[in-house]
Amino acid sequence: NGWKNFEGEELEELHAADCELFIYRWFNGYYASQVDAPSDEDASTRAQAAAYLQQFPEIVSAFKEIHSHPEWILNPGSPMKGSGATTPAFFYDFSNPEFRAFFVNWIKTSLVKIEYDGVFFDYIGGWALPKEVIALWNKKHPNTAYDEAAIAFLRELRAALGKRRIFGNQAHRFVADHPAYYGLIDYDVSESHATSFVWGKEVEVYIEGEGMTKTLETFYRPWDGAAGYKEISRTGRIAAGANTRVTMNDINYLKPWLVPTGKTVEVGDSSVPVYAKRTDRPAIFYGYCAAKLHDGNAYASDWYAPGFGQDDIHFLNLGNPVDNSFHEAEATVTRYFENGFVVRTRRGERVRFTPDQRYLPKGINGVFDVYEGARLQAWPSGKTVEISPAWYPASGTRYPSGRVYMYER
């Protein structure tokens, strides 16, 4: 919510390296704790929120100004939670032109002051509103859809920001019904399209330094099926059309990869193996390759695996794609780029993959396997790659793999 992370010389260095920086705003409203309004939160939660907000007095001041105008709010008398609102919140009335003018000016003024490049809107649009808030909107504005008013706000913001950027979160969910969103934003986000911290297999194992622990492994979304990556990616970025101005960014969440240490401990009457937490590189590569199949940027979030989510794969330069789409085979899905290619397997099994010679550049001296960190010895004479499945020993599960291969010239 603030902008104290990067300023001064550090901000200058980031801009010199072509980084773009964004302030964060929840698109739909603000929490009761941000204006110290009565709610059903316990005292401890409220105290934590107050301590956090002391870092950002200008933001609190702006929210209090909004709160002083009940006509700018859909539920001024009663904060509500649900769906995208994890704690009681007040929700903006985008149909109010005075509110829109205030919100636009606040964002523009903030960006000019701190020299950031744009604003990131979490839960952009009306898809994550609690049902009670939707009912309030429909009662107050029976002839105007929430998203129509929200788009009116974005048009005004777009005009005010000029070249500065607007970054949305999951506008792809409803772009088919409201394509104007993708005409007004520059970036969009998907979450958990390839991997996630929820839905994974539950295991109970002895973890080094923690003892017997129940936890979830990283969830892998399959390629095929109604809820598979291929199908869910048809909505949003693909439905919006190949010439959309919006760059898609996949954020995939991880859990720590549990790897046996070779040690055992006695628990009750049994001897059990000891596992250690490691960076989930198989999941990072799986998510990276999935995003690249659809021209997206890939990010791995270790929000639920603190310290176990970083990998240099995000600094690779694959170059532009050399074909119009991905290529599906019985066991793999592939996409070719100027400087390499990505492959993801369709099932959790060992695969022998031979790249399509039509898409390989001339003059290759070798190929580097980024995951294994090694040059393929058989290249270019053999031109066959063997890909092992992602192996999760705690649950005894094998998942599909993602691999990245860079050309050596």
mmCIF file of C-alpha atoms in Angstrom, residues 1-394:
data_model
loop_
_atom_site.group_PDB
_atom_site.id
_atom_site.type_symbol
_atom_site.label_atom_id
_atom_site.label_comp_id
_atom_site.label_asym_id
_atom_site.label_seq_id
_atom_site.Cartn_x
_atom_site.Cartn_y
_atom_site.Cartn_z
ATOM 1 C CA ASN A 1 0.000 0.000 0.000
ATOM 2 C CA GLY A 2 2.933 2.325 0.421
ATOM 3 C CA TRP A 3 5.887 3.398 -1.645
ATOM 4 C CA LYS A 4 8.733 3.344 0.838
ATOM 5 C CA ASN A 5 10.210 0.159 -0.625
ATOM 6 C CA PHE A 6 12.148 1.968 -3.351
ATOM 7 C CA GLU A 7 13.127 5.614 -3.438
ATOM 8 C CA GLY A 8 16.102 7.844 -4.105
ATOM 9 C CA GLU A 9 19.193 6.216 -5.613
ATOM 10 C CA GLU A 10 17.695 2.728 -5.414
ATOM 11 C CA LEU A 11 14.666 3.837 -7.428
ATOM 12 C CA GLU A 12 16.938 5.469 -10.012
ATOM 13 C CA GLU A 13 18.922 2.239 -10.401
ATOM 14 C CA LEU A 14 15.763 0.201 -10.890
ATOM 15 C CA HIS A 15 14.465 2.571 -13.534
ATOM 16 C CA ALA A 16 17.856 2.499 -15.278
ATOM 17 C CA ALA A 17 17.484 -1.303 -15.437
ATOM 18 C CA ASP A 18 14.081 -0.881 -17.177
ATOM 19 C CA CYS A 19 12.061 -1.899 -14.111
ATOM 20 C CA GLU A 20 8.539 -0.566 -13.696
ATOM 21 C CA LEU A 21 7.216 0.048 -10.193
ATOM 22 C CA PHE A 22 3.581 0.168 -9.123
ATOM 23 C CA ILE A 23 1.661 1.336 -6.115
ATOM 24 C CA TYR A 24 -0.971 -1.084 -4.856
ATOM 25 C CA ARG A 25 -4.659 -0.284 -4.514
ATOM 26 C CA TRP A 26 -7.539 -2.617 -3.874
ATOM 27 C CA PHE A 27 -9.906 -1.739 -6.696
ATOM 28 C CA ASN A 28 -13.222 -2.209 -4.912
ATOM 29 C CA GLY A 29 -12.845 -0.466 -1.571
ATOM 30 C CA TYR A 30 -10.951 -0.242 1.717
ATOM 31 C CA TYR A 31 -11.028 -2.091 5.020
ATOM 32 C CA ALA A 32 -12.722 -0.853 8.162
ATOM 33 C CA SER A 33 -9.374 -1.122 9.965
ATOM 34 C CA GLN A 34 -7.908 1.463 7.583
ATOM 35 C CA VAL A 35 -10.198 4.156 8.945
ATOM 36 C CA ASP A 36 -10.589 2.709 12.446
ATOM 37 C CA ALA A 37 -14.285 2.059 11.871
ATOM 38 C CA PRO A 38 -16.233 -0.382 14.080
ATOM 39 C CA SER A 39 -16.229 -3.969 12.821
ATOM 40 C CA ASP A 40 -16.334 -7.537 14.105
ATOM 41 C CA GLU A 41 -12.543 -7.947 14.005
ATOM 42 C CA ASP A 42 -10.937 -8.943 17.289
ATOM 43 C CA ALA A 43 -8.753 -6.517 19.235
ATOM 44 C CA SER A 44 -5.503 -8.264 18.275
ATOM 45 C CA THR A 45 -6.258 -8.060 14.544
ATOM 46 C CA ARG A 46 -7.185 -4.409 14.803
ATOM 47 C CA ALA A 47 -4.001 -3.621 16.750
ATOM 48 C CA GLN A 48 -1.862 -5.316 14.096
ATOM 49 C CA ALA A 49 -3.619 -3.384 11.339
ATOM 50 C CA ALA A 50 -3.154 -0.087 13.173
ATOM 51 C CA ALA A 51 0.562 -0.730 13.665
ATOM 52 C CA TYR A 52 0.982 -1.520 9.969
ATOM 53 C CA LEU A 53 -0.955 1.533 8.803
ATOM 54 C CA GLN A 54 1.179 3.899 10.881
ATOM 55 C CA GLN A 55 3.787 3.482 8.135
ATOM 56 C CA PHE A 56 1.462 5.079 5.562
ATOM 57 C CA PRO A 57 -0.218 8.186 7.015
ATOM 58 C CA GLU A 58 -0.969 9.669 3.580
ATOM 59 C CA ILE A 59 -2.925 6.572 2.582
ATOM 60 C CA VAL A 60 -4.901 6.540 5.820
ATOM 61 C CA SER A 61 -5.681 10.215 5.319
ATOM 62 C CA ALA A 62 -7.063 9.541 1.830
ATOM 63 C CA PHE A 63 -9.239 6.673 3.039
ATOM 64 C CA LYS A 64 -10.590 8.824 5.848
ATOM 65 C CA GLU A 65 -11.470 11.526 3.315
ATOM 66 C CA ILE A 66 -13.409 8.955 1.281
ATOM 67 C CA HIS A 67 -15.060 7.660 4.457
ATOM 68 C CA SER A 68 -16.252 11.164 5.289
ATOM 69 C CA HIS A 69 -18.424 11.098 2.141
ATOM 70 C CA PRO A 70 -21.058 8.397 2.700
ATOM 71 C CA GLU A 71 -22.483 9.092 -0.753
ATOM 72 C CA TRP A 72 -19.206 7.757 -2.235
ATOM 73 C CA ILE A 73 -19.722 4.377 -0.574
ATOM 74 C CA LEU A 74 -22.196 1.567 -1.169
ATOM 75 C CA ASN A 75 -22.340 0.435 2.464
ATOM 76 C CA PRO A 76 -21.366 3.450 4.600
ATOM 77 C CA GLY A 77 -23.162 2.240 7.698
ATOM 78 C CA SER A 78 -22.002 -1.370 7.815
ATOM 79 C CA PRO A 79 -18.679 -2.860 6.676
ATOM 80 C CA MET A 80 -19.022 -6.213 4.917
ATOM 81 C CA LYS A 81 -16.704 -9.105 4.168
ATOM 82 C CA GLY A 82 -16.754 -12.045 1.812
ATOM 83 C CA SER A 83 -15.311 -13.127 -1.538
ATOM 84 C CA GLY A 84 -12.368 -10.754 -2.175
ATOM 85 C CA ALA A 85 -12.802 -8.940 1.152
ATOM 86 C CA THR A 86 -11.076 -11.019 3.817
ATOM 87 C CA THR A 87 -12.103 -8.678 6.638
ATOM 88 C CA PRO A 88 -14.964 -6.139 6.952
ATOM 89 C CA ALA A 89 -14.717 -3.462 4.264
ATOM 90 C CA PHE A 90 -16.418 -0.481 2.670
ATOM 91 C CA PHE A 91 -17.022 -0.538 -1.081
ATOM 92 C CA TYR A 92 -16.738 2.313 -3.555
ATOM 93 C CA ASP A 93 -19.651 3.659 -5.554
ATOM 94 C CA PHE A 94 -18.053 4.151 -8.964
ATOM 95 C CA SER A 95 -21.212 5.779 -10.284
ATOM 96 C CA ASN A 96 -20.460 8.891 -8.204
ATOM 97 C CA PRO A 97 -18.487 11.360 -10.382
ATOM 98 C CA GLU A 98 -17.081 13.215 -7.371
ATOM 99 C CA PHE A 99 -15.652 9.992 -5.970
ATOM 100 C CA ARG A 100 -14.159 9.047 -9.334
ATOM 101 C CA ALA A 101 -12.509 12.462 -9.595
ATOM 102 C CA PHE A 102 -11.029 12.117 -6.090
ATOM 103 C CA PHE A 103 -9.747 8.593 -6.701
ATOM 104 C CA VAL A 104 -8.204 9.558 -10.045
ATOM 105 C CA ASN A 105 -6.503 12.629 -8.588
ATOM 106 C CA TRP A 106 -5.204 10.707 -5.569
ATOM 107 C CA ILE A 107 -3.558 8.059 -7.741
ATOM 108 C CA LYS A 108 -2.125 10.569 -10.230
ATOM 109 C CA THR A 109 -0.765 12.844 -7.500
ATOM 110 C CA SER A 110 0.813 9.897 -5.697
ATOM 111 C CA LEU A 111 2.563 8.657 -8.837
ATOM 112 C CA VAL A 112 3.908 12.070 -9.759
ATOM 113 C CA LYS A 113 5.226 12.567 -6.240
ATOM 114 C CA ILE A 114 7.019 9.254 -5.899
ATOM 115 C CA GLU A 115 8.019 8.781 -9.557
ATOM 116 C CA TYR A 116 6.508 5.331 -9.829
ATOM 117 C CA ASP A 117 5.303 3.991 -13.169
ATOM 118 C CA GLY A 118 1.706 3.031 -12.497
ATOM 119 C CA VAL A 119 -0.949 1.562 -10.255
ATOM 120 C CA PHE A 120 -1.740 -2.087 -9.605
ATOM 121 C CA PHE A 121 -5.418 -2.816 -8.886
ATOM 122 C CA ASP A 122 -6.061 -5.978 -6.925
ATOM 123 C CA TYR A 123 -9.320 -7.748 -7.831
ATOM 124 C CA ILE A 124 -10.005 -5.300 -10.650
ATOM 125 C CA GLY A 125 -13.690 -5.219 -11.659
ATOM 126 C CA GLY A 126 -16.717 -6.625 -9.908
ATOM 127 C CA TRP A 127 -16.031 -10.362 -10.054
ATOM 128 C CA ALA A 128 -14.809 -10.614 -6.425
ATOM 129 C CA LEU A 129 -17.532 -8.537 -4.757
ATOM 130 C CA PRO A 130 -19.462 -10.136 -1.884
ATOM 131 C CA LYS A 131 -23.011 -11.012 -2.946
ATOM 132 C CA GLU A 132 -24.403 -8.588 -0.355
ATOM 133 C CA VAL A 133 -22.507 -5.731 -2.012
ATOM 134 C CA ILE A 134 -23.797 -6.733 -5.440
ATOM 135 C CA ALA A 135 -27.324 -6.609 -4.013
ATOM 136 C CA LEU A 136 -26.683 -3.108 -2.639
ATOM 137 C CA TRP A 137 -25.393 -1.962 -6.012
ATOM 138 C CA ASN A 138 -28.374 -3.383 -7.905
ATOM 139 C CA LYS A 139 -30.774 -1.708 -5.497
ATOM 140 C CA LYS A 140 -29.037 1.668 -5.691
ATOM 141 C CA HIS A 141 -28.293 1.541 -9.447
ATOM 142 C CA PRO A 142 -30.839 -0.799 -11.070
ATOM 143 C CA ASN A 143 -30.099 0.472 -14.578
ATOM 144 C CA THR A 144 -26.280 0.430 -14.475
ATOM 145 C CA ALA A 145 -24.005 -2.575 -14.172
ATOM 146 C CA TYR A 146 -21.183 -2.294 -11.634
ATOM 147 C CA ASP A 147 -18.564 -2.991 -14.287
ATOM 148 C CA GLU A 148 -19.936 -0.257 -16.556
ATOM 149 C CA ALA A 149 -19.340 2.294 -13.791
ATOM 150 C CA ALA A 150 -15.942 0.804 -12.991
ATOM 151 C CA ILE A 151 -14.943 1.113 -16.647
ATOM 152 C CA ALA A 152 -16.022 4.772 -16.590
ATOM 153 C CA PHE A 153 -13.590 5.313 -13.712
ATOM 154 C CA LEU A 154 -10.783 3.568 -15.599
ATOM 155 C CA ARG A 155 -11.399 5.739 -18.676
ATOM 156 C CA GLU A 156 -10.971 8.854 -16.578
ATOM 157 C CA LEU A 157 -7.879 7.416 -14.893
ATOM 158 C CA ARG A 158 -6.399 6.371 -18.251
ATOM 159 C CA ALA A 159 -6.804 9.911 -19.563
ATOM 160 C CA ALA A 160 -5.207 11.391 -16.436
ATOM 161 C CA LEU A 161 -2.203 9.069 -16.267
ATOM 162 C CA GLY A 162 -0.973 9.504 -19.820
ATOM 163 C CA LYS A 163 1.920 7.096 -20.394
ATOM 164 C CA ARG A 164 1.814 5.662 -16.902
ATOM 165 C CA ARG A 165 0.580 2.090 -16.603
ATOM 166 C CA ILE A 166 -2.516 0.392 -15.208
ATOM 167 C CA PHE A 167 -2.017 -3.159 -13.939
ATOM 168 C CA GLY A 168 -5.061 -5.329 -13.244
ATOM 169 C CA ASN A 169 -5.568 -8.544 -11.361
ATOM 170 C CA GLN A 170 -7.753 -11.107 -13.152
ATOM 171 C CA ALA A 171 -9.600 -8.853 -15.552
ATOM 172 C CA HIS A 172 -9.346 -11.842 -17.896
ATOM 173 C CA ARG A 173 -12.170 -13.477 -15.935
ATOM 174 C CA PHE A 174 -14.793 -11.278 -17.555
ATOM 175 C CA VAL A 175 -13.110 -9.647 -20.541
ATOM 176 C CA ALA A 176 -15.422 -11.551 -22.888
ATOM 177 C CA ASP A 177 -18.417 -9.776 -21.292
ATOM 178 C CA HIS A 178 -16.646 -6.446 -20.713
ATOM 179 C CA PRO A 179 -13.893 -6.105 -23.358
ATOM 180 C CA ALA A 180 -13.439 -2.422 -22.507
ATOM 181 C CA TYR A 181 -11.281 -3.448 -19.525
ATOM 182 C CA TYR A 182 -8.616 -4.765 -21.862
ATOM 183 C CA GLY A 183 -8.732 -1.542 -23.837
ATOM 184 C CA LEU A 184 -7.811 0.438 -20.725
ATOM 185 C CA ILE A 185 -5.228 -1.611 -18.832
ATOM 186 C CA ASP A 186 -1.656 -2.484 -19.790
ATOM 187 C CA TYR A 187 -1.053 -5.629 -17.745
ATOM 188 C CA ASP A 188 -3.213 -8.350 -16.273
ATOM 189 C CA VAL A 189 -2.580 -11.170 -13.816
ATOM 190 C CA SER A 190 -3.727 -14.728 -13.515
ATOM 191 C CA GLU A 191 -3.244 -16.558 -10.237
ATOM 192 C CA SER A 192 -2.717 -20.280 -9.668
ATOM 193 C CA HIS A 193 -3.196 -21.226 -13.318
ATOM 194 C CA ALA A 194 -0.331 -23.744 -13.240
ATOM 195 C CA THR A 195 0.500 -24.366 -9.563
ATOM 196 C CA SER A 196 -0.963 -23.363 -6.219
ATOM 197 C CA PHE A 197 -0.532 -23.578 -2.451
ATOM 198 C CA VAL A 198 -4.074 -24.966 -2.156
ATOM 199 C CA TRP A 199 -5.636 -28.134 -3.619
ATOM 200 C CA GLY A 200 -2.379 -30.119 -3.363
ATOM 201 C CA LYS A 201 -1.977 -33.517 -1.729
ATOM 202 C CA GLU A 202 -1.889 -33.559 2.055
ATOM 203 C CA VAL A 203 1.049 -35.306 3.692
ATOM 204 C CA GLU A 204 2.099 -35.876 7.285
ATOM 205 C CA VAL A 205 5.849 -36.187 7.560
ATOM 206 C CA TYR A 206 8.707 -35.396 9.908
ATOM 207 C CA ILE A 207 10.230 -32.086 8.735
ATOM 208 C CA GLU A 208 13.707 -31.085 9.803
ATOM 209 C CA GLY A 209 13.476 -28.555 12.630
ATOM 210 C CA GLU A 210 9.661 -28.841 12.865
ATOM 211 C CA GLY A 211 8.823 -32.432 13.795
ATOM 212 C CA MET A 212 5.771 -34.304 12.572
ATOM 213 C CA THR A 213 3.807 -31.880 10.415
ATOM 214 C CA LYS A 214 0.662 -31.999 8.314
ATOM 215 C CA THR A 215 1.019 -29.897 5.196
ATOM 216 C CA LEU A 216 0.071 -29.657 1.546
ATOM 217 C CA GLU A 217 2.362 -30.196 -1.394
ATOM 218 C CA THR A 218 2.310 -27.846 -4.362
ATOM 219 C CA PHE A 219 -0.724 -28.387 -6.566
ATOM 220 C CA TYR A 220 -0.131 -29.042 -10.279
ATOM 221 C CA ARG A 221 -2.877 -28.168 -12.743
ATOM 222 C CA PRO A 222 -2.986 -30.656 -15.623
ATOM 223 C CA TRP A 223 -2.905 -29.542 -19.247
ATOM 224 C CA ASP A 224 -6.000 -31.444 -20.345
ATOM 225 C CA GLY A 225 -9.584 -31.457 -19.077
ATOM 226 C CA ALA A 226 -12.290 -28.902 -18.357
ATOM 227 C CA ALA A 227 -10.246 -27.374 -15.506
ATOM 228 C CA GLY A 228 -6.897 -27.908 -17.240
ATOM 229 C CA TYR A 229 -4.448 -25.164 -18.112
ATOM 230 C CA LYS A 230 -5.249 -25.272 -21.819
ATOM 231 C CA GLU A 231 -8.969 -24.777 -21.288
ATOM 232 C CA ILE A 232 -8.878 -22.101 -18.579
ATOM 233 C CA SER A 233 -6.368 -20.134 -20.653
ATOM 234 C CA ARG A 234 -8.870 -19.944 -23.499
ATOM 235 C CA THR A 235 -10.821 -17.393 -21.477
ATOM 236 C CA GLY A 236 -9.344 -13.969 -20.953
ATOM 237 C CA ARG A 237 -6.153 -13.554 -22.914
ATOM 238 C CA ILE A 238 -7.222 -15.803 -25.797
ATOM 239 C CA ALA A 239 -10.834 -14.635 -25.820
ATOM 240 C CA ALA A 240 -9.532 -11.067 -25.926
ATOM 241 C CA GLY A 241 -7.807 -11.769 -29.212
ATOM 242 C CA ALA A 242 -4.233 -12.184 -30.347
ATOM 243 C CA ASN A 243 -3.740 -8.440 -30.911
ATOM 244 C CA THR A 244 -4.656 -7.335 -27.401
ATOM 245 C CA ARG A 245 -2.487 -4.595 -25.921
ATOM 246 C CA VAL A 246 -2.490 -6.337 -22.539
ATOM 247 C CA THR A 247 0.509 -8.346 -21.341
ATOM 248 C CA MET A 248 -0.534 -11.338 -19.235
ATOM 249 C CA ASN A 249 1.439 -12.289 -16.152
ATOM 250 C CA ASP A 250 0.958 -15.695 -14.517
ATOM 251 C CA ILE A 251 1.526 -15.762 -10.761
ATOM 252 C CA ASN A 252 1.849 -19.340 -9.550
ATOM 253 C CA TYR A 253 2.056 -20.091 -5.848
ATOM 254 C CA LEU A 254 4.254 -22.756 -4.284
ATOM 255 C CA LYS A 255 4.717 -24.851 -1.204
ATOM 256 C CA PRO A 256 8.181 -25.985 -0.108
ATOM 257 C CA TRP A 257 9.425 -29.086 -1.902
ATOM 258 C CA LEU A 258 9.872 -31.806 0.746
ATOM 259 C CA VAL A 259 13.022 -33.823 0.069
ATOM 260 C CA PRO A 260 14.288 -36.757 2.173
ATOM 261 C CA THR A 261 17.560 -36.094 4.016
ATOM 262 C CA GLY A 262 18.496 -39.770 4.361
ATOM 263 C CA LYS A 263 18.105 -39.529 8.132
ATOM 264 C CA THR A 264 15.455 -41.161 10.299
ATOM 265 C CA VAL A 265 14.011 -40.421 13.742
ATOM 266 C CA GLU A 266 11.964 -42.441 16.192
ATOM 267 C CA VAL A 267 8.364 -41.319 16.501
ATOM 268 C CA GLY A 268 6.445 -43.507 18.903
ATOM 269 C CA ASP A 269 7.219 -47.094 17.974
ATOM 270 C CA SER A 270 8.227 -46.294 14.417
ATOM 271 C CA SER A 271 11.300 -45.048 12.614
ATOM 272 C CA VAL A 272 10.314 -42.357 10.107
ATOM 273 C CA PRO A 273 12.312 -40.527 7.437
ATOM 274 C CA VAL A 274 13.322 -36.908 7.955
ATOM 275 C CA TYR A 275 12.421 -34.438 5.205
ATOM 276 C CA ALA A 276 13.915 -31.012 4.500
ATOM 277 C CA LYS A 277 12.254 -28.024 2.846
ATOM 278 C CA ARG A 278 13.728 -27.028 -0.486
ATOM 279 C CA THR A 279 12.922 -24.568 -3.274
ATOM 280 C CA ASP A 280 10.268 -26.159 -5.456
ATOM 281 C CA ARG A 281 12.200 -25.897 -8.730
ATOM 282 C CA PRO A 282 10.014 -28.467 -10.511
ATOM 283 C CA ALA A 283 6.938 -26.295 -9.853
ATOM 284 C CA ILE A 284 8.758 -23.084 -10.808
ATOM 285 C CA PHE A 285 9.768 -24.553 -14.177
ATOM 286 C CA TYR A 286 6.320 -26.040 -14.713
ATOM 287 C CA GLY A 287 4.654 -22.652 -14.212
ATOM 288 C CA TYR A 288 7.262 -20.841 -16.298
ATOM 289 C CA CYS A 289 6.797 -23.152 -19.278
ATOM 290 C CA ALA A 290 3.004 -23.025 -19.031
ATOM 291 C CA ALA A 291 3.036 -19.212 -19.181
ATOM 292 C CA LYS A 292 5.443 -19.144 -22.134
ATOM 293 C CA LEU A 293 3.156 -21.433 -24.140
ATOM 294 C CA HIS A 294 0.623 -18.566 -24.132
ATOM 295 C CA ASP A 295 2.989 -15.587 -24.550
ATOM 296 C CA GLY A 296 2.718 -14.702 -20.871
ATOM 297 C CA ASN A 297 5.256 -13.663 -18.267
ATOM 298 C CA ALA A 298 5.820 -16.136 -15.442
ATOM 299 C CA TYR A 299 6.277 -15.417 -11.746
ATOM 300 C CA ALA A 300 6.607 -17.840 -8.835
ATOM 301 C CA SER A 301 5.295 -16.586 -5.501
ATOM 302 C CA ASP A 302 6.679 -18.098 -2.315
ATOM 303 C CA TRP A 303 4.064 -16.359 -0.188
ATOM 304 C CA TYR A 304 3.270 -19.751 1.350
ATOM 305 C CA ALA A 305 6.846 -21.012 1.074
ATOM 306 C CA PRO A 306 8.909 -18.111 2.455
ATOM 307 C CA GLY A 307 12.446 -18.259 1.131
ATOM 308 C CA PHE A 308 11.774 -21.245 -1.133
ATOM 309 C CA GLY A 309 10.543 -19.633 -4.332
ATOM 310 C CA GLN A 310 13.476 -17.948 -6.098
ATOM 311 C CA ASP A 311 15.177 -19.158 -9.245
ATOM 312 C CA ASP A 312 17.269 -17.526 -11.967
ATOM 313 C CA ILE A 313 14.927 -18.882 -14.639
ATOM 314 C CA HIS A 314 13.064 -15.559 -14.522
ATOM 315 C CA PHE A 315 16.111 -13.764 -15.949
ATOM 316 C CA LEU A 316 16.280 -15.851 -19.124
ATOM 317 C CA ASN A 317 15.892 -14.185 -22.499
ATOM 318 C CA LEU A 318 14.112 -16.629 -24.782
ATOM 319 C CA GLY A 319 13.532 -13.919 -27.379
ATOM 320 C CA ASN A 320 10.384 -13.709 -29.463
ATOM 321 C CA PRO A 321 8.367 -16.794 -30.392
ATOM 322 C CA VAL A 322 9.128 -18.085 -33.879
ATOM 323 C CA ASP A 323 5.720 -19.686 -34.411
ATOM 324 C CA ASN A 324 2.159 -18.535 -33.859
ATOM 325 C CA SER A 325 1.203 -20.947 -31.104
ATOM 326 C CA PHE A 326 2.222 -23.957 -29.052
ATOM 327 C CA HIS A 327 2.490 -27.439 -30.557
ATOM 328 C CA GLU A 328 0.709 -30.375 -28.951
ATOM 329 C CA ALA A 329 1.952 -33.944 -29.276
ATOM 330 C CA GLU A 330 0.770 -37.101 -27.554
ATOM 331 C CA ALA A 331 3.115 -36.638 -24.578
ATOM 332 C CA THR A 332 4.294 -32.999 -24.758
ATOM 333 C CA VAL A 333 3.386 -29.385 -25.493
ATOM 334 C CA THR A 334 6.138 -27.195 -26.979
ATOM 335 C CA ARG A 335 6.797 -23.584 -27.919
ATOM 336 C CA TYR A 336 9.803 -22.390 -29.905
ATOM 337 C CA PHE A 337 11.572 -19.049 -29.455
ATOM 338 C CA GLU A 338 14.524 -17.257 -31.016
ATOM 339 C CA ASN A 339 16.937 -18.348 -28.304
ATOM 340 C CA GLY A 340 15.508 -21.672 -27.159
ATOM 341 C CA PHE A 341 12.349 -23.653 -26.569
ATOM 342 C CA VAL A 342 10.113 -24.747 -23.692
ATOM 343 C CA VAL A 343 8.557 -28.170 -23.238
ATOM 344 C CA ARG A 344 5.992 -29.336 -20.734
ATOM 345 C CA THR A 345 4.945 -32.931 -20.484
ATOM 346 C CA ARG A 346 1.275 -33.868 -20.320
ATOM 347 C CA ARG A 347 1.550 -36.620 -17.718
ATOM 348 C CA GLY A 348 3.769 -37.604 -14.810
ATOM 349 C CA GLU A 349 5.940 -40.014 -16.741
ATOM 350 C CA ARG A 350 9.339 -40.140 -18.415
ATOM 351 C CA VAL A 351 9.262 -38.761 -21.960
ATOM 352 C CA ARG A 352 11.690 -38.823 -24.889
ATOM 353 C CA PHE A 353 11.219 -35.627 -26.865
ATOM 354 C CA THR A 354 12.536 -34.742 -30.310
ATOM 355 C CA PRO A 355 12.182 -31.059 -31.264
ATOM 356 C CA ASP A 356 10.688 -30.063 -34.594
ATOM 357 C CA GLN A 357 13.618 -29.258 -36.889
ATOM 358 C CA ARG A 358 11.558 -26.697 -38.799
ATOM 359 C CA TYR A 359 11.651 -24.282 -35.862
ATOM 360 C CA LEU A 360 15.321 -24.609 -34.921
ATOM 361 C CA PRO A 361 17.733 -21.888 -36.068
ATOM 362 C CA LYS A 362 20.735 -22.739 -38.160
ATOM 363 C CA GLY A 363 24.220 -22.812 -36.730
ATOM 364 C CA ILE A 364 23.460 -24.274 -33.295
ATOM 365 C CA ASN A 365 26.579 -25.551 -31.541
ATOM 366 C CA GLY A 366 24.738 -27.005 -28.600
ATOM 367 C CA VAL A 367 21.760 -26.822 -26.278
ATOM 368 C CA PHE A 368 21.817 -26.021 -22.558
ATOM 369 C CA ASP A 369 19.311 -27.705 -20.221
ATOM 370 C CA VAL A 370 18.452 -24.904 -17.785
ATOM 371 C CA TYR A 371 16.818 -27.190 -15.215
ATOM 372 C CA GLU A 372 19.712 -29.627 -15.039
ATOM 373 C CA GLY A 373 22.276 -26.850 -15.437
ATOM 374 C CA ALA A 374 24.148 -28.842 -18.041
ATOM 375 C CA ARG A 375 24.877 -28.935 -21.767
ATOM 376 C CA LEU A 376 23.151 -31.734 -23.657
ATOM 377 C CA GLN A 377 26.025 -33.959 -24.715
ATOM 378 C CA ALA A 378 24.162 -35.618 -27.598
ATOM 379 C CA TRP A 379 23.315 -32.319 -29.275
ATOM 380 C CA PRO A 380 23.287 -31.552 -32.153
ATOM 381 C CA SER A 381 23.861 -35.092 -33.465
ATOM 382 C CA GLY A 382 21.179 -36.835 -31.389
ATOM 383 C CA LYS A 383 18.547 -34.121 -31.106
ATOM 384 C CA THR A 384 16.499 -36.091 -28.584
ATOM 385 C CA VAL A 385 15.833 -34.948 -25.025
ATOM 386 C CA GLU A 386 14.804 -37.220 -22.166
ATOM 387 C CA ILE A 387 12.535 -35.516 -19.625
ATOM 388 C CA SER A 388 11.884 -37.017 -16.199
ATOM 389 C CA PRO A 389 8.637 -36.360 -14.307
ATOM 390 C CA ALA A 390 8.489 -34.043 -11.314
ATOM 391 C CA TRP A 391 8.899 -36.300 -8.284
ATOM 392 C CA TYR A 392 7.409 -35.549 -4.847
ATOM 393 C CA PRO A 393 8.672 -38.252 -2.481
ATOM 394 C CA ALA A 394 6.607 -37.194 0.552
#
